[in-house]
PDB file of C-alpha atoms in Angstrom:
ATOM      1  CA  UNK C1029      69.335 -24.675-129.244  1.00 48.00           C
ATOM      2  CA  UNK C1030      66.594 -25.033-132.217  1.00 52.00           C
ATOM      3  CA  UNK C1031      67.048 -28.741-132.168  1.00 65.00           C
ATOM      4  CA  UNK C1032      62.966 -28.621-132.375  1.00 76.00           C
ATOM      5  CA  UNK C1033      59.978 -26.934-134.208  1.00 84.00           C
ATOM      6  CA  UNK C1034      56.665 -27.336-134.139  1.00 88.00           C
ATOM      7  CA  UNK C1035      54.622 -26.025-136.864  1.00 90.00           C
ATOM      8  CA  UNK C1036      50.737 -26.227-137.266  1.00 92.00           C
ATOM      9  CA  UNK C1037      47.836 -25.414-139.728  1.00 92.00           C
ATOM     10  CA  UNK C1038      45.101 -26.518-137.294  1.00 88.00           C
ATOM     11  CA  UNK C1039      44.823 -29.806-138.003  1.00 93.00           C
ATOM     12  CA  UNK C1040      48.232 -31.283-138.427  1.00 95.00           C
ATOM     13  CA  UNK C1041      51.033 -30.553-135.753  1.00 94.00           C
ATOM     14  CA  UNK C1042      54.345 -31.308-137.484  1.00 94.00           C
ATOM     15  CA  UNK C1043      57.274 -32.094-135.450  1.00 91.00           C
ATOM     16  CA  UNK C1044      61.041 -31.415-136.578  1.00 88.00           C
ATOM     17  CA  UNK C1045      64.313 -31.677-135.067  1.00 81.00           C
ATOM     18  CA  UNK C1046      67.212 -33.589-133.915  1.00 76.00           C
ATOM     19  CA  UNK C1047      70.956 -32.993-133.399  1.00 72.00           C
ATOM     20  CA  UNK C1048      72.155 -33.271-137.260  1.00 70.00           C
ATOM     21  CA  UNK C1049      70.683 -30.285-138.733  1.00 66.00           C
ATOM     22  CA  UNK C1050      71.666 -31.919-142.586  1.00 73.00           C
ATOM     23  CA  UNK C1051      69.364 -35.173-141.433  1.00 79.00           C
ATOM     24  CA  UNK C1052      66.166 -34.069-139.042  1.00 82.00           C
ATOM     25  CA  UNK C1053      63.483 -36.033-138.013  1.00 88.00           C
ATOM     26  CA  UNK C1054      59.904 -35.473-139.066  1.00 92.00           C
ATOM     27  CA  UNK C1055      57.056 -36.372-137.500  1.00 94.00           C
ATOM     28  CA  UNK C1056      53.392 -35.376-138.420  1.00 96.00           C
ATOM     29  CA  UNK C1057      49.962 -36.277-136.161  1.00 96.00           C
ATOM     30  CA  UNK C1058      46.597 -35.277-137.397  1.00 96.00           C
ATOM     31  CA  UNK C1059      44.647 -33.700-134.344  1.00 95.00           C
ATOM     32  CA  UNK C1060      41.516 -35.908-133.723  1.00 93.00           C
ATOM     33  CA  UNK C1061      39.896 -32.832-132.195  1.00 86.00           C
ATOM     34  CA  UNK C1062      39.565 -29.620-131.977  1.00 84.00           C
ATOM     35  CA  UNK C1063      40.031 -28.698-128.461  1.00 86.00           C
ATOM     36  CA  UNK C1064      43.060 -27.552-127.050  1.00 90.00           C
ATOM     37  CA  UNK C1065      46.498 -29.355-127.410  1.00 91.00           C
ATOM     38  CA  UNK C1066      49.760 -30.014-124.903  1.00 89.00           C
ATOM     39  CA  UNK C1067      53.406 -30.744-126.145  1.00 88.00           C
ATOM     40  CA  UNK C1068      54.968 -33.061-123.805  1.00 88.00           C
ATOM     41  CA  UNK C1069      58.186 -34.586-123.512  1.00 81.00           C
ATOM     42  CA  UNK C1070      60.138 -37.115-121.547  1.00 80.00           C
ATOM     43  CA  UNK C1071      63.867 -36.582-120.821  1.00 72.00           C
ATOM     44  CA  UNK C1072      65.651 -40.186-119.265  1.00 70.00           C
ATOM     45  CA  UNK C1073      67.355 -40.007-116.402  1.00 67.00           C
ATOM     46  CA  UNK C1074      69.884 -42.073-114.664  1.00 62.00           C
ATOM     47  CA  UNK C1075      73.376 -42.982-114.253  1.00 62.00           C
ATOM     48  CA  UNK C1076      73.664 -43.266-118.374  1.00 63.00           C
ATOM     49  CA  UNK C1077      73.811 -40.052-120.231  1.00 60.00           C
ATOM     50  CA  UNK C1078      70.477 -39.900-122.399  1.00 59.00           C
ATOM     51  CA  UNK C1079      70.935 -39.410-126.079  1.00 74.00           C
ATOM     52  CA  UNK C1080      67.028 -38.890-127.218  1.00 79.00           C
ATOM     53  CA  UNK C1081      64.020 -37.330-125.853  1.00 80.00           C
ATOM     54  CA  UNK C1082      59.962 -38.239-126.085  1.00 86.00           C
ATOM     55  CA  UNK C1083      57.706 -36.728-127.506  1.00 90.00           C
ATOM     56  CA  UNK C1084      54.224 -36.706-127.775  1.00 94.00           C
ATOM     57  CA  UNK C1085      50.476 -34.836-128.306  1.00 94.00           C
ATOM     58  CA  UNK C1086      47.828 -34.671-125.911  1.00 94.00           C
ATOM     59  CA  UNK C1087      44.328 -33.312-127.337  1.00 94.00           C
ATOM     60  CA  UNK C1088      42.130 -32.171-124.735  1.00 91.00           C
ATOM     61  CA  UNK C1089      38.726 -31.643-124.815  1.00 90.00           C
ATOM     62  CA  UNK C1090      36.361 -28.992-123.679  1.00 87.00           C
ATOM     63  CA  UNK C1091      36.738 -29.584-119.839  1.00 87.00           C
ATOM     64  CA  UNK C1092      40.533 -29.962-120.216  1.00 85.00           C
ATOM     65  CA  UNK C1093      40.178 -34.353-119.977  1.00 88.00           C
ATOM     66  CA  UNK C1094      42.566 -36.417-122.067  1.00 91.00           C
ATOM     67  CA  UNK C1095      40.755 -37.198-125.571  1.00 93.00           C
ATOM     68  CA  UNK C1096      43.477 -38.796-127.911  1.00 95.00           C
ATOM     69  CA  UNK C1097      47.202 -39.046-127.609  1.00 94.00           C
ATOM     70  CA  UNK C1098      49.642 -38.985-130.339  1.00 95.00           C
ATOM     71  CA  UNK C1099      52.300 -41.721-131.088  1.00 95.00           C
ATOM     72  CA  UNK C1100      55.996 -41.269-129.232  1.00 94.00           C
ATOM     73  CA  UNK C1101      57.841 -39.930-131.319  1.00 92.00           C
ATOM     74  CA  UNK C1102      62.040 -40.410-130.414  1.00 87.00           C
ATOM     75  CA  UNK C1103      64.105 -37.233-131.406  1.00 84.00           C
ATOM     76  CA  UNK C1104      68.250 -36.902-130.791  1.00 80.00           C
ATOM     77  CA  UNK C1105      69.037 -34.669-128.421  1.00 76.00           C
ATOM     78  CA  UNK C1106      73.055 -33.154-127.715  1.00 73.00           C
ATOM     79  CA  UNK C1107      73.923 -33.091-123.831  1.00 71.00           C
ATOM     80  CA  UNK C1108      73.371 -29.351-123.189  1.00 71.00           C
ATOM     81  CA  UNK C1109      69.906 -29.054-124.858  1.00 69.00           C
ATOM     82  CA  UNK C1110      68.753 -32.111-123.172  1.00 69.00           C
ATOM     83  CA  UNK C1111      69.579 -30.561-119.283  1.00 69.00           C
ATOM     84  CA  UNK C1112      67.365 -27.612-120.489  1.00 69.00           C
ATOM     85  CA  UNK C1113      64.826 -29.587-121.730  1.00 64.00           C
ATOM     86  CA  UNK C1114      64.841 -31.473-117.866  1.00 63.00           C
ATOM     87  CA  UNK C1115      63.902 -28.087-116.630  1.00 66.00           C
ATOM     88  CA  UNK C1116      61.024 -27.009-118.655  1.00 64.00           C
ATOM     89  CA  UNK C1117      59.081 -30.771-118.972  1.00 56.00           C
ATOM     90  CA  UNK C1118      56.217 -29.037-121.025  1.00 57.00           C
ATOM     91  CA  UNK C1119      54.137 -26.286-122.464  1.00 55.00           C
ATOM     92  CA  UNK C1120      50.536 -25.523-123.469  1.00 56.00           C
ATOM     93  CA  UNK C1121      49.017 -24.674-126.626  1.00 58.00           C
ATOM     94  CA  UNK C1122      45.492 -23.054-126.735  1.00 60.00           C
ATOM     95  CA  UNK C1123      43.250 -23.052-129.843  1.00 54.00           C
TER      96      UNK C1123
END
């Protein structure tokens, strides 16, 4: 179920996961701002069963508008996690 962590020193989110635990993905985006921050994913849906998820930053700025986005980043995702993941499309981070 830990198939992704976020860590963060403030200015750096680093993103790391993925189904193989001996091979993970790692991703790192340096925050353009300082404002609050959003972790958002996409989870494909369709007839196929999806194998990967989409991820990516949004930095926000005092009055909660857009002010950068990070790259999409593609993670590996197993079957069960990604049905979870369809249920719970995003959380908020606060600085």
């Amino acid at each position: 179920d830990n198939a992704l962590s976020i860590t963060s020193d403030g200015l750096t989110i680093r993103l790391e996961g993925g189904v193989e635990p001996n091979k993970p993905v790692r991703y790192s985006y340096t925050r353009q701002a300082r404002g609050s921050w959003s972790l958002n994913w996409l989870v494909p849906i369709g007839h196929e069963k999806p194998s990967n998820i989409k991820v990516f930053i949004h930095e926000l700025n005092a009055g909660n508008q857009l002010s950068h986005m990070s790259p999409i980043y593609t993670i590996e995702m197993g079957d069960e996690l990604l049905a979870k993941l369809a249920r719970d499309a995003t959380f908020f981070v606060r600085a």
